[in-house]
Coordinates of C-alpha atoms and ligand atoms in Angstrom, one line a residue:
M1 CA -1.4 -71.4 -13.8
V2 CA -0.5 -68.5 -11.5
K3 CA -3.5 -66.6 -10.3
I4 CA -3.1 -62.8 -9.7
C5 CA -5.8 -60.7 -7.9
C6 CA -5.6 -57.1 -7.6
I7 CA -7.8 -55.4 -4.9
G8 CA -8.9 -51.9 -6.3
A9 CA -10.1 -51.2 -9.8
G10 CA -8.8 -47.7 -10.1
Y11 CA -6.2 -45.4 -12.1
V12 CA -3.5 -47.6 -11.0
G13 CA -4.9 -51.3 -10.6
G14 CA -7.2 -51.1 -13.7
P15 CA -4.5 -50.3 -16.4
T16 CA -1.7 -52.2 -14.8
M17 CA -3.5 -55.5 -14.4
A18 CA -5.3 -55.1 -18.1
V19 CA -1.4 -54.9 -19.3
I20 CA -0.1 -57.9 -17.0
A21 CA -3.2 -59.7 -18.6
L22 CA -2.0 -59.1 -22.3
K23 CA 1.3 -59.7 -21.4
C24 CA 1.1 -63.0 -19.9
P25 CA -1.7 -65.1 -21.5
S26 CA -0.7 -67.9 -19.0
I27 CA -2.0 -65.9 -16.1
E28 CA -5.5 -65.2 -14.8
V29 CA -6.0 -61.7 -13.4
A30 CA -8.9 -60.7 -11.5
V31 CA -9.3 -57.0 -10.7
V32 CA -11.7 -56.8 -7.8
D33 CA -13.4 -53.6 -6.1
I34 CA -16.1 -53.0 -3.3
S35 CA -17.5 -50.4 -5.7
V36 CA -20.4 -52.0 -7.8
P37 CA -20.9 -49.1 -10.1
R38 CA -17.0 -49.2 -11.0
I39 CA -16.8 -52.8 -11.6
N40 CA -20.1 -52.6 -13.6
A41 CA -18.0 -49.7 -15.7
W42 CA -14.9 -52.2 -16.1
N43 CA -17.3 -54.6 -17.5
S44 CA -18.8 -52.2 -19.9
D45 CA -17.9 -50.4 -23.3
Q46 CA -17.6 -47.2 -21.4
L47 CA -14.5 -47.9 -18.9
P48 CA -14.6 -45.7 -15.7
I49 CA -11.4 -44.0 -16.6
Y50 CA -10.1 -42.3 -19.7
E51 CA -7.0 -43.5 -20.8
P52 CA -5.6 -43.7 -24.4
G53 CA -4.9 -47.2 -25.6
L54 CA -6.9 -48.9 -22.5
D55 CA -10.0 -49.7 -24.3
D56 CA -8.1 -51.8 -26.6
V57 CA -6.3 -53.5 -24.2
V58 CA -9.1 -54.5 -22.0
K59 CA -11.0 -55.8 -25.3
Q60 CA -8.2 -58.1 -26.0
C61 CA -8.4 -59.6 -22.8
R62 CA -11.5 -59.3 -20.7
G63 CA -13.2 -62.8 -20.7
R64 CA -10.0 -64.3 -21.3
N65 CA -7.6 -64.0 -18.6
L66 CA -8.6 -60.5 -17.3
F67 CA -11.8 -60.6 -14.9
F68 CA -13.5 -57.8 -12.9
S69 CA -15.6 -58.3 -10.0
T70 CA -16.8 -57.5 -6.9
D71 CA -16.5 -60.8 -5.4
V72 CA -13.5 -59.7 -3.5
E73 CA -13.1 -62.5 -1.2
K74 CA -13.6 -65.2 -3.7
H75 CA -10.7 -63.7 -5.8
V76 CA -8.5 -63.1 -2.9
R77 CA -8.9 -66.8 -1.6
E78 CA -8.0 -68.2 -5.0
A79 CA -4.8 -66.0 -5.8
D80 CA -1.4 -66.7 -5.5
I81 CA -0.3 -63.1 -5.8
V82 CA -2.5 -60.2 -4.5
F83 CA -1.8 -56.9 -5.4
V84 CA -3.4 -54.2 -3.2
S85 CA -3.9 -50.8 -5.1
V86 CA -6.5 -49.1 -2.9
N87 CA -6.8 -45.4 -2.1
T88 CA -4.4 -43.9 0.7
P89 CA -6.1 -40.4 1.4
T90 CA -4.5 -37.7 3.4
K91 CA -5.7 -38.0 7.0
T92 CA -8.5 -35.3 7.7
R93 CA -8.7 -35.8 11.1
G94 CA -6.5 -36.8 14.4
L95 CA -3.0 -37.4 14.6
G96 CA -1.1 -36.2 11.6
A97 CA -4.4 -34.7 10.1
G98 CA -3.6 -32.8 6.8
K99 CA -0.4 -34.7 6.2
A100 CA -0.2 -38.3 7.3
A101 CA -1.6 -41.0 4.9
D102 CA -4.9 -42.4 6.0
L103 CA -4.4 -46.2 5.9
T104 CA -7.9 -47.2 6.7
Y105 CA -8.8 -48.8 3.2
W106 CA -4.9 -50.8 3.3
E107 CA -5.8 -52.1 6.8
S108 CA -9.0 -53.2 6.0
A109 CA -8.1 -54.9 2.8
A110 CA -5.0 -56.5 4.9
R111 CA -7.4 -58.0 7.4
M112 CA -9.7 -59.3 4.7
I113 CA -6.8 -60.9 3.1
A114 CA -5.7 -62.6 6.2
D115 CA -9.3 -63.7 6.7
V116 CA -10.3 -65.3 3.6
S117 CA -6.9 -66.9 2.9
K118 CA -6.5 -70.5 2.8
S119 CA -3.2 -70.9 1.3
D120 CA 0.2 -69.1 1.1
K121 CA 0.2 -65.6 -0.7
I122 CA 2.5 -62.9 -1.8
V123 CA 1.0 -59.8 -1.0
V124 CA 2.0 -56.8 -3.0
E125 CA 1.9 -53.1 -2.2
K126 CA 1.0 -51.2 -5.3
S127 CA -0.3 -48.0 -3.8
T128 CA 1.9 -45.4 -2.6
V129 CA 2.1 -45.9 1.2
P130 CA 4.2 -44.4 3.7
V131 CA 7.7 -46.2 4.5
K132 CA 7.7 -49.0 6.5
T133 CA 3.8 -49.7 5.9
A134 CA 4.7 -52.9 4.6
E135 CA 6.2 -53.9 8.1
A136 CA 2.8 -52.8 9.7
I137 CA 0.8 -54.7 7.1
E138 CA 3.0 -57.9 7.6
K139 CA 2.2 -57.6 11.1
I140 CA -1.5 -57.4 10.7
L141 CA -1.3 -60.4 8.2
T142 CA 1.2 -62.7 10.5
H143 CA -0.9 -61.9 13.7
N144 CA -4.1 -63.1 11.8
S145 CA -2.8 -65.7 9.8
K146 CA -3.9 -69.2 10.8
G147 CA -0.5 -70.8 9.8
I148 CA -0.5 -69.3 6.4
K149 CA 2.6 -67.8 5.0
F150 CA 2.7 -64.5 3.4
Q151 CA 5.3 -62.6 2.2
I152 CA 5.1 -58.8 1.6
L153 CA 6.5 -56.9 -1.3
S154 CA 6.7 -53.4 -2.5
N155 CA 6.1 -52.9 -5.9
P156 CA 5.3 -49.1 -6.5
E157 CA 3.9 -48.1 -9.8
F158 CA 5.3 -45.4 -11.5
L159 CA 3.0 -44.7 -14.9
A160 CA 1.7 -41.2 -15.7
E161 CA -2.0 -40.8 -16.5
G162 CA -2.7 -40.0 -20.0
T163 CA 0.3 -42.1 -21.1
A164 CA -0.3 -45.1 -18.5
I165 CA -0.6 -47.8 -21.6
Q166 CA 2.7 -46.3 -23.1
D167 CA 4.4 -46.3 -19.7
L168 CA 3.5 -49.9 -18.5
F169 CA 4.6 -51.3 -22.0
N170 CA 8.2 -49.6 -21.8
P171 CA 8.8 -48.6 -18.2
D172 CA 11.9 -46.9 -17.5
R173 CA 12.3 -49.4 -14.3
V174 CA 10.3 -51.9 -12.5
L175 CA 11.1 -51.8 -8.7
I176 CA 10.6 -54.6 -6.5
G177 CA 11.1 -54.6 -2.6
G178 CA 11.3 -57.6 -0.7
R179 CA 12.4 -59.0 2.8
E180 CA 16.2 -60.1 2.6
T181 CA 15.6 -63.8 3.6
P182 CA 15.4 -66.9 1.1
E183 CA 11.6 -66.7 1.1
G184 CA 11.8 -63.0 0.7
N185 CA 14.0 -63.8 -2.5
K186 CA 11.6 -66.4 -3.6
A187 CA 8.7 -64.2 -3.7
V188 CA 10.7 -61.2 -5.3
Q189 CA 11.7 -63.7 -8.1
A190 CA 8.1 -64.7 -8.5
L191 CA 7.1 -61.2 -9.3
K192 CA 10.0 -60.8 -11.4
D193 CA 8.9 -63.7 -13.3
V194 CA 5.6 -61.8 -14.0
Y195 CA 7.2 -58.7 -15.5
A196 CA 10.0 -60.7 -17.3
H197 CA 7.2 -61.5 -19.9
W198 CA 7.8 -58.2 -21.3
V199 CA 10.6 -56.2 -19.4
P200 CA 13.9 -56.5 -20.1
E201 CA 16.0 -58.2 -16.9
D202 CA 18.4 -55.1 -16.5
Q203 CA 15.3 -52.9 -16.0
I204 CA 13.8 -54.8 -13.2
L205 CA 15.6 -53.5 -9.8
T206 CA 15.5 -55.3 -6.5
T207 CA 16.0 -53.5 -3.1
N208 CA 14.9 -53.8 0.4
L209 CA 11.4 -53.3 1.4
W210 CA 12.1 -49.7 2.7
S211 CA 14.0 -48.6 0.0
A212 CA 11.3 -49.6 -2.5
E213 CA 8.7 -47.8 -0.6
L214 CA 10.6 -44.5 0.0
S215 CA 12.1 -44.6 -3.6
K216 CA 8.4 -44.0 -4.9
L217 CA 7.9 -41.1 -2.6
A218 CA 11.2 -39.6 -3.7
A219 CA 10.7 -39.9 -7.3
N220 CA 7.7 -38.0 -7.0
A221 CA 9.1 -35.2 -4.6
F222 CA 11.9 -34.8 -7.2
L223 CA 9.3 -34.5 -10.2
A224 CA 7.4 -32.3 -8.2
Q225 CA 10.4 -30.2 -7.2
R226 CA 11.2 -29.6 -10.9
I227 CA 7.9 -28.2 -11.6
S228 CA 8.2 -25.8 -8.5
S229 CA 11.7 -24.8 -9.3
V230 CA 10.5 -24.0 -13.1
N231 CA 7.4 -21.9 -11.6
A232 CA 9.4 -20.1 -9.1
M233 CA 11.8 -19.0 -12.1
S234 CA 8.5 -18.1 -14.1
A235 CA 7.7 -15.7 -11.6
L236 CA 11.1 -14.0 -11.7
C237 CA 11.1 -14.3 -15.7
E238 CA 7.9 -12.2 -15.4
A239 CA 9.3 -9.7 -13.4
T240 CA 12.8 -9.4 -15.3
G241 CA 11.7 -9.7 -18.9
A242 CA 13.1 -13.2 -19.4
D243 CA 11.5 -15.8 -21.3
V244 CA 10.8 -19.0 -18.8
T245 CA 10.7 -21.5 -22.2
Q246 CA 14.0 -20.1 -23.2
V247 CA 15.4 -20.2 -19.7
S248 CA 14.0 -23.9 -19.4
Y249 CA 15.3 -24.9 -22.6
A250 CA 18.8 -23.5 -21.9
V251 CA 19.1 -25.3 -18.5
G252 CA 17.5 -28.4 -19.6
K253 CA 20.4 -28.8 -22.2
D254 CA 22.5 -29.5 -19.6
T255 CA 22.9 -33.3 -19.6
R256 CA 23.3 -33.4 -16.1
I257 CA 19.6 -31.8 -15.8
G258 CA 18.0 -33.0 -18.8
P259 CA 15.0 -31.5 -21.0
K260 CA 12.0 -33.2 -19.4
F261 CA 9.4 -32.0 -16.6
L262 CA 10.7 -28.3 -17.3
N263 CA 7.3 -26.9 -18.5
A264 CA 6.2 -23.9 -16.5
S265 CA 2.7 -24.0 -15.6
V266 CA -0.4 -22.8 -13.3
G267 CA 0.8 -25.5 -11.0
F268 CA 1.0 -29.4 -10.8
G269 CA -2.0 -31.3 -9.8
G270 CA -2.7 -35.3 -9.8
S271 CA -3.5 -37.8 -7.2
C272 CA 0.2 -38.3 -6.2
F273 CA 2.3 -35.2 -5.8
Q274 CA 1.2 -33.0 -3.1
K275 CA -0.1 -36.5 -1.1
D276 CA 3.0 -37.8 -1.4
I277 CA 5.1 -34.8 -0.5
L278 CA 2.6 -34.4 2.4
N279 CA 3.5 -37.9 3.5
L280 CA 7.2 -37.2 3.1
V281 CA 7.1 -34.0 5.1
Y282 CA 5.2 -35.9 8.0
I283 CA 7.7 -39.0 8.1
C284 CA 10.6 -36.5 8.0
E285 CA 8.9 -34.7 11.1
C286 CA 8.1 -38.0 12.9
N287 CA 11.6 -39.0 12.7
G288 CA 13.1 -35.5 14.2
L289 CA 14.1 -34.2 10.8
P290 CA 12.5 -30.8 10.7
E291 CA 15.3 -29.0 8.3
V292 CA 14.5 -31.9 5.6
A293 CA 10.4 -31.6 6.3
E294 CA 10.7 -27.8 5.6
Y295 CA 12.6 -28.6 2.5
W296 CA 10.1 -30.5 0.9
R297 CA 7.3 -28.8 2.2
Q298 CA 8.6 -25.6 0.3
V299 CA 7.7 -27.5 -3.2
I300 CA 4.0 -27.4 -2.1
K301 CA 4.2 -23.8 -0.9
I302 CA 5.4 -22.6 -4.4
N303 CA 2.8 -24.8 -6.0
D304 CA 0.1 -22.8 -4.1
Y305 CA 1.7 -19.6 -4.4
Q306 CA 2.0 -20.3 -8.3
K307 CA -2.1 -20.9 -8.4
N308 CA -2.8 -17.7 -6.4
R309 CA -0.2 -15.7 -8.5
F310 CA -2.5 -16.8 -11.3
V311 CA -5.7 -15.7 -9.9
N312 CA -4.3 -12.5 -8.9
R313 CA -3.0 -11.7 -12.3
V314 CA -6.5 -12.7 -13.3
V315 CA -8.2 -10.3 -11.2
S316 CA -6.0 -7.3 -11.1
S317 CA -5.7 -7.3 -14.9
M318 CA -9.5 -6.8 -15.2
F319 CA -9.4 -3.7 -13.4
N320 CA -9.2 -5.4 -10.1
T321 CA -12.5 -7.4 -10.2
V322 CA -14.1 -10.2 -11.6
S323 CA -17.4 -9.6 -9.9
N324 CA -20.4 -11.0 -12.2
K325 CA -18.0 -11.2 -15.3
K326 CA -18.1 -14.2 -17.3
I327 CA -14.5 -16.0 -17.2
A328 CA -14.2 -19.1 -19.4
I329 CA -12.4 -21.9 -18.0
L330 CA -10.9 -23.9 -20.8
G331 CA -9.9 -27.4 -19.3
F332 CA -10.3 -28.8 -15.9
A333 CA -8.5 -32.0 -15.8
F334 CA -5.3 -31.8 -14.1
K335 CA -3.4 -32.6 -17.4
K336 CA -4.3 -33.4 -20.7
D337 CA -5.4 -36.9 -21.9
T338 CA -7.3 -37.8 -18.6
G339 CA -10.4 -37.1 -17.2
D340 CA -9.1 -37.1 -13.7
T341 CA -9.7 -33.9 -11.7
R342 CA -8.0 -35.0 -8.2
E343 CA -5.8 -32.1 -7.3
T344 CA -6.0 -30.3 -10.4
P345 CA -4.8 -26.8 -10.1
A346 CA -8.0 -25.6 -11.8
I347 CA -10.0 -26.5 -8.6
D348 CA -7.9 -23.6 -6.7
V349 CA -8.2 -21.0 -9.5
C350 CA -12.0 -21.8 -10.0
K351 CA -12.5 -21.1 -6.3
G352 CA -10.0 -18.3 -6.1
L353 CA -12.1 -16.6 -9.0
L354 CA -15.3 -17.6 -7.4
G355 CA -14.7 -16.1 -4.0
D356 CA -14.1 -12.9 -6.4
K357 CA -17.6 -13.5 -7.6
A358 CA -16.7 -14.5 -11.1
L359 CA -19.2 -16.3 -13.1
L360 CA -17.6 -19.5 -14.6
S361 CA -18.6 -20.9 -17.8
I362 CA -16.4 -24.3 -17.7
Y363 CA -15.6 -26.6 -20.7
D364 CA -13.4 -29.8 -20.4
P365 CA -13.6 -32.7 -22.9
Q366 CA -13.6 -35.3 -20.5
V367 CA -14.7 -33.9 -17.2
T368 CA -18.3 -34.1 -16.5
E369 CA -20.6 -31.3 -14.8
D370 CA -21.1 -33.4 -11.8
Q371 CA -17.5 -34.1 -11.2
I372 CA -16.9 -30.4 -11.6
Q373 CA -19.6 -29.4 -9.2
R374 CA -18.3 -32.1 -6.6
D375 CA -15.2 -30.7 -6.9
L376 CA -15.8 -26.9 -6.3
T377 CA -17.8 -28.1 -3.2
M378 CA -15.6 -30.7 -1.8
N379 CA -13.4 -30.0 1.3
K380 CA -9.7 -30.2 0.8
F381 CA -8.3 -33.9 1.1
D382 CA -11.7 -35.1 0.9
W383 CA -11.4 -36.2 -3.0
D384 CA -9.3 -39.5 -2.2
H385 CA -12.2 -40.8 -0.2
P386 CA -14.3 -42.9 -2.7
L387 CA -17.8 -41.5 -3.2
H388 CA -19.5 -44.6 -1.9
F389 CA -17.7 -43.9 1.4
Q390 CA -19.0 -39.8 1.2
P391 CA -22.3 -38.6 1.7
M392 CA -23.3 -37.1 -1.7
S393 CA -23.3 -33.4 -1.5
P394 CA -26.5 -31.9 -3.0
T395 CA -25.0 -28.4 -3.1
T396 CA -24.2 -27.0 -6.6
V397 CA -22.3 -23.7 -7.2
K398 CA -24.8 -21.6 -8.8
Q399 CA -21.9 -19.1 -10.6
V400 CA -20.8 -22.2 -12.0
T401 CA -22.2 -23.7 -15.8
C402 CA -20.6 -26.3 -17.6
V403 CA -20.7 -26.7 -21.6
W404 CA -19.2 -29.1 -24.0
D405 CA -17.8 -26.7 -26.4
A406 CA -14.8 -24.2 -26.3
Y407 CA -17.0 -21.3 -28.4
E408 CA -20.1 -22.0 -26.1
A409 CA -18.0 -21.3 -22.9
T410 CA -16.1 -18.2 -24.5
K411 CA -19.3 -16.5 -25.9
D412 CA -20.0 -13.2 -24.3
A413 CA -16.9 -13.9 -21.7
H414 CA -14.7 -11.0 -20.6
G415 CA -11.6 -13.5 -20.2
I416 CA -10.4 -17.0 -20.7
C417 CA -8.3 -18.9 -18.4
I418 CA -6.5 -22.2 -20.0
L419 CA -5.8 -24.4 -17.3
T420 CA -5.3 -27.9 -18.9
E421 CA -3.1 -28.5 -22.2
W422 CA -5.6 -30.3 -24.0
D423 CA -4.4 -30.3 -27.9
E424 CA -7.8 -29.1 -29.2
F425 CA -7.4 -25.7 -27.6
K426 CA -4.2 -25.0 -29.6
T427 CA -6.2 -25.0 -32.8
L428 CA -9.2 -23.2 -31.8
D429 CA -10.6 -20.5 -33.9
F430 CA -9.4 -17.5 -31.9
K431 CA -10.9 -14.8 -34.1
R432 CA -14.1 -16.0 -33.8
I433 CA -13.7 -16.3 -30.4
Y434 CA -12.8 -12.8 -30.0
D435 CA -15.5 -11.4 -32.1
N436 CA -18.1 -12.9 -29.5
M437 CA -16.2 -11.9 -26.3
Q438 CA -16.6 -9.0 -24.1
K439 CA -13.7 -5.8 -25.0
P440 CA -11.3 -5.7 -23.9
A441 CA -10.9 -9.6 -24.3
F442 CA -8.2 -11.1 -22.2
V443 CA -6.6 -14.7 -22.4
F444 CA -4.9 -16.3 -19.2
D445 CA -2.7 -18.9 -20.4
G446 CA -1.7 -21.5 -17.6
R447 CA -0.2 -23.9 -19.9
N448 CA 1.8 -21.9 -22.3
I449 CA -0.1 -23.4 -25.4
V450 CA -1.3 -20.6 -27.5
N451 CA 0.7 -18.2 -29.9
A452 CA 0.4 -15.2 -28.0
E453 CA 1.8 -12.9 -30.6
Q454 CA -1.1 -14.0 -32.9
L455 CA -3.8 -13.7 -30.3
R456 CA -2.2 -10.1 -29.7
E457 CA -2.5 -9.3 -33.7
I458 CA -6.5 -10.4 -33.2
G459 CA -6.7 -8.1 -30.3
F460 CA -6.6 -10.1 -27.3
I461 CA -4.7 -9.0 -24.2
V462 CA -2.7 -12.0 -23.7
Y463 CA -0.8 -13.4 -20.3
S464 CA 1.6 -16.4 -20.6
I465 CA 3.1 -17.9 -17.5
G466 CA 6.9 -16.8 -17.2
K467 CA 6.9 -14.5 -20.5
P468 CA 7.4 -11.2 -21.0
L469 CA 4.2 -8.9 -20.1
D470 CA 1.9 -6.8 -22.4
A471 CA 2.1 -3.1 -21.4
W472 CA -1.4 -3.4 -20.2
L473 CA -0.2 -6.1 -17.8
K474 CA 2.6 -4.3 -16.8
D475 CA 0.5 -1.2 -15.7
M476 CA -1.8 -3.3 -13.7
P477 CA 0.6 -5.2 -11.4
A478 CA -0.7 -8.6 -9.6
V479 CA 0.0 -8.7 -6.0
A480 CA 1.2 -11.9 -5.2
Ligands
UDX1 C1 3.0 -38.6 -11.4 C2 4.3 -39.3 -11.7 O1 4.9 -38.7 -13.2 C3 4.2 -40.9 -11.7 O2 5.5 -41.2 -12.1 C4 3.9 -41.5 -10.7 O3 3.5 -42.8 -10.8 C5 2.4 -40.8 -10.4 O4 2.6 -39.3 -10.5 P1 0.7 -38.0 -13.0 O5 0.3 -37.4 -11.9 O6 -0.2 -38.9 -13.6 O7 2.1 -38.9 -12.7 O8 1.0 -37.1 -14.1 P2 2.3 -35.9 -14.4 O9 2.6 -36.2 -15.8 O10 3.6 -36.5 -13.6 O11 2.0 -34.6 -14.1 C6 1.6 -34.2 -12.7 C7 1.3 -32.7 -12.9 O12 2.3 -32.1 -13.3 C8 0.1 -32.4 -13.8 O13 -0.5 -31.4 -13.1 C9 1.0 -31.7 -15.3 O14 0.4 -30.9 -15.8 C10 1.9 -30.9 -14.1 N1 3.2 -30.8 -15.0 C11 4.1 -31.8 -15.6 C12 3.8 -29.4 -15.1 O15 3.1 -28.6 -14.7 N2 4.8 -29.2 -15.8 C13 5.7 -30.3 -16.4 O16 6.6 -30.1 -17.0 C14 5.3 -31.7 -16.3
UDX2 C1 29.6 -25.9 -11.3 C2 28.6 -26.6 -12.3 O1 28.7 -27.7 -12.6 C3 29.3 -25.7 -13.6 O2 28.4 -25.9 -14.6 C4 29.3 -24.2 -13.3 O3 29.9 -23.9 -14.7 C5 30.0 -23.7 -12.5 O4 29.7 -24.7 -11.3 P1 31.9 -26.9 -10.4 O5 31.5 -26.3 -9.2 O6 33.2 -26.7 -10.9 O7 30.9 -26.8 -11.5 O8 31.9 -28.4 -9.7 P2 30.3 -29.3 -9.9 O9 31.0 -30.7 -10.5 O10 29.3 -28.8 -10.3 O11 30.5 -29.9 -8.6 C6 30.0 -28.7 -7.3 C7 29.9 -29.2 -6.0 O12 28.9 -30.0 -6.0 C8 31.2 -30.1 -5.8 O13 31.6 -29.7 -4.3 C9 30.8 -31.4 -5.8 O14 31.7 -32.6 -5.0 C10 29.3 -31.4 -5.5 N1 28.5 -32.7 -5.9 C11 28.2 -32.5 -7.5 C12 27.9 -33.5 -5.1 O15 27.9 -33.1 -3.8 N2 26.9 -34.4 -5.5 C13 26.6 -34.7 -6.6 O16 26.0 -35.3 -7.3 C14 27.4 -33.4 -7.6
ADP3 P1 -5.5 -45.2 -7.6 O1 -5.4 -43.6 -8.4 O2 -4.3 -45.2 -6.6 O3 -5.8 -46.2 -8.4 P2 -8.2 -45.1 -7.2 O4 -9.0 -44.1 -6.0 O5 -8.6 -44.7 -8.3 O6 -6.6 -45.1 -6.7 O7 -8.8 -46.6 -6.5 C1 -8.9 -47.1 -5.6 C2 -9.9 -48.0 -5.6 O8 -9.8 -49.0 -4.4 C3 -11.2 -47.6 -5.5 O9 -12.2 -47.9 -6.6 C4 -12.0 -48.1 -3.9 O10 -13.3 -48.4 -4.4 C5 -11.1 -49.3 -4.1 N1 -11.2 -49.7 -2.7 C6 -10.8 -49.2 -1.5 N2 -10.9 -50.3 -0.4 C7 -11.1 -51.1 -1.0 C8 -11.5 -52.4 -0.3 N3 -11.2 -52.9 1.1 N4 -11.6 -53.6 -1.0 C9 -11.7 -53.4 -2.3 N5 -11.5 -52.3 -2.9 C10 -11.3 -51.2 -2.2

């Protein structure tokens, strides 16, 4: 029986290993983490992450061939294949601060593997890391190996949150990078055999180590670039009277471009896009490619611009001040169907409005008040350091209240900002909401999910990203 151990029970490690366990009953899978509360949650009925379909998969395998444990060393020692899926935050100080990946957690995991191993192992890079990390890890392992042989593979994960289980069941591709030596090829084949339990052979791509590492950064950079491209167009649409939804549709009909990932929004968020692009920028700079670095940096600049533009639109529409005005924030997660708030555009939008002294009433169906308060008080780039490594900040933002209902959030509010595209926001009773709000009542739709015409008939002043502006908004131009 093959034994797999995954270090890091997070958004990637947890769901990925659960699906491997489900699809490969003959393999024993242990997911380990140094965080006791996280492992306890994985062993309870209340899993630490919200992901549609995940509960079901975990229930089927947990205790059978899927185990969650804090006994990191034991499971690593027993495993044939060790996946490493620990966090790789952006460095906050020292060389490359604000751009380069902080590989502290990775390095300590690698040293621990070398320390406890008593048999040969395949070590698989699962978290996104800078190109050539595998080489560095290989050095740590071989210089500390005591004669044990390690093969390093890069097997980047392409799942998206909210659809993780479906993405894992039916991946567009599985990518495995390894050394082009007989031992390397053998390791690649061993990992291929795991995925071959459910993924068609022709969808399992094999490359050298560096191509696999770079492909992950490139894929995320391309995806983010599409969003920044359509968001840049959204600003031009508002200025010219074009409708970004119509433009996206027409552009996406070109089969060379394709229809997906062209929704204008208040900005992209999530744990990967910004971090991976910053990483890419840093690697380009280190390799003497400033023009390439600048090209990719622009994707982030447009994303920041889009978030600022949204805040400015809110403030300028409301007579250039939101001081002491109640603003309802609907949605805080970085996208629907997840409770994850890492790099969510809601953080920057809320901080922008708080800077103008607004009073925020926030509702998200999956995000707790504790998380929101932490996000609004945390420093940039601190989000990816696990909580048990961070001093808990006792500060709370007094201008913020969190409620468990959209009607409560919008009661007596001057304006509503929709920041996550939760399905339930599409079917709200907006007449009831309007009747309970201050007038004029504003809706700022950062996800283009409401029917603006219907809301205007009720009496709202409506701003939708990239759509022709109301007369009111035209009279109050936002300064970007
Ligand atoms: C992303 C990649 O899609 C995935 O392949 C990779 O493994 C990890 O990073 P994720 O961040 O979970 O996944 O979600 P994704 O669906 O890519 O959305 C990222 C952000 O872009 C969200 O804030 C989303 O709202 C935004 N987005 C997405 C848009 O603004 N417009 C779009 O058209 C699509
Ligand atoms: C383009 C658009 O494709 C077409 O829809 C529009 O109506 C006119 O502009 P065209 O310029 O004739 O058409 O050719 P196209 O095939 O788009 O190639 C443009 C340039 O891009 C060429 O120099 C081509 O060699 C280059 N190219 C194209 C690449 O370098 N790499 C690619 O992957 C594709
Ligand atoms: P991702 O979204 O990439 O899955 P997460 O931050 O959700 O990232 O998960 C990373 C997990 O890795 C965290 O739960 C953290 O506690 C864990 N971790 C970090 N370093 C180690 C380590 N040395 N040993 C075990 N677990 C670790």
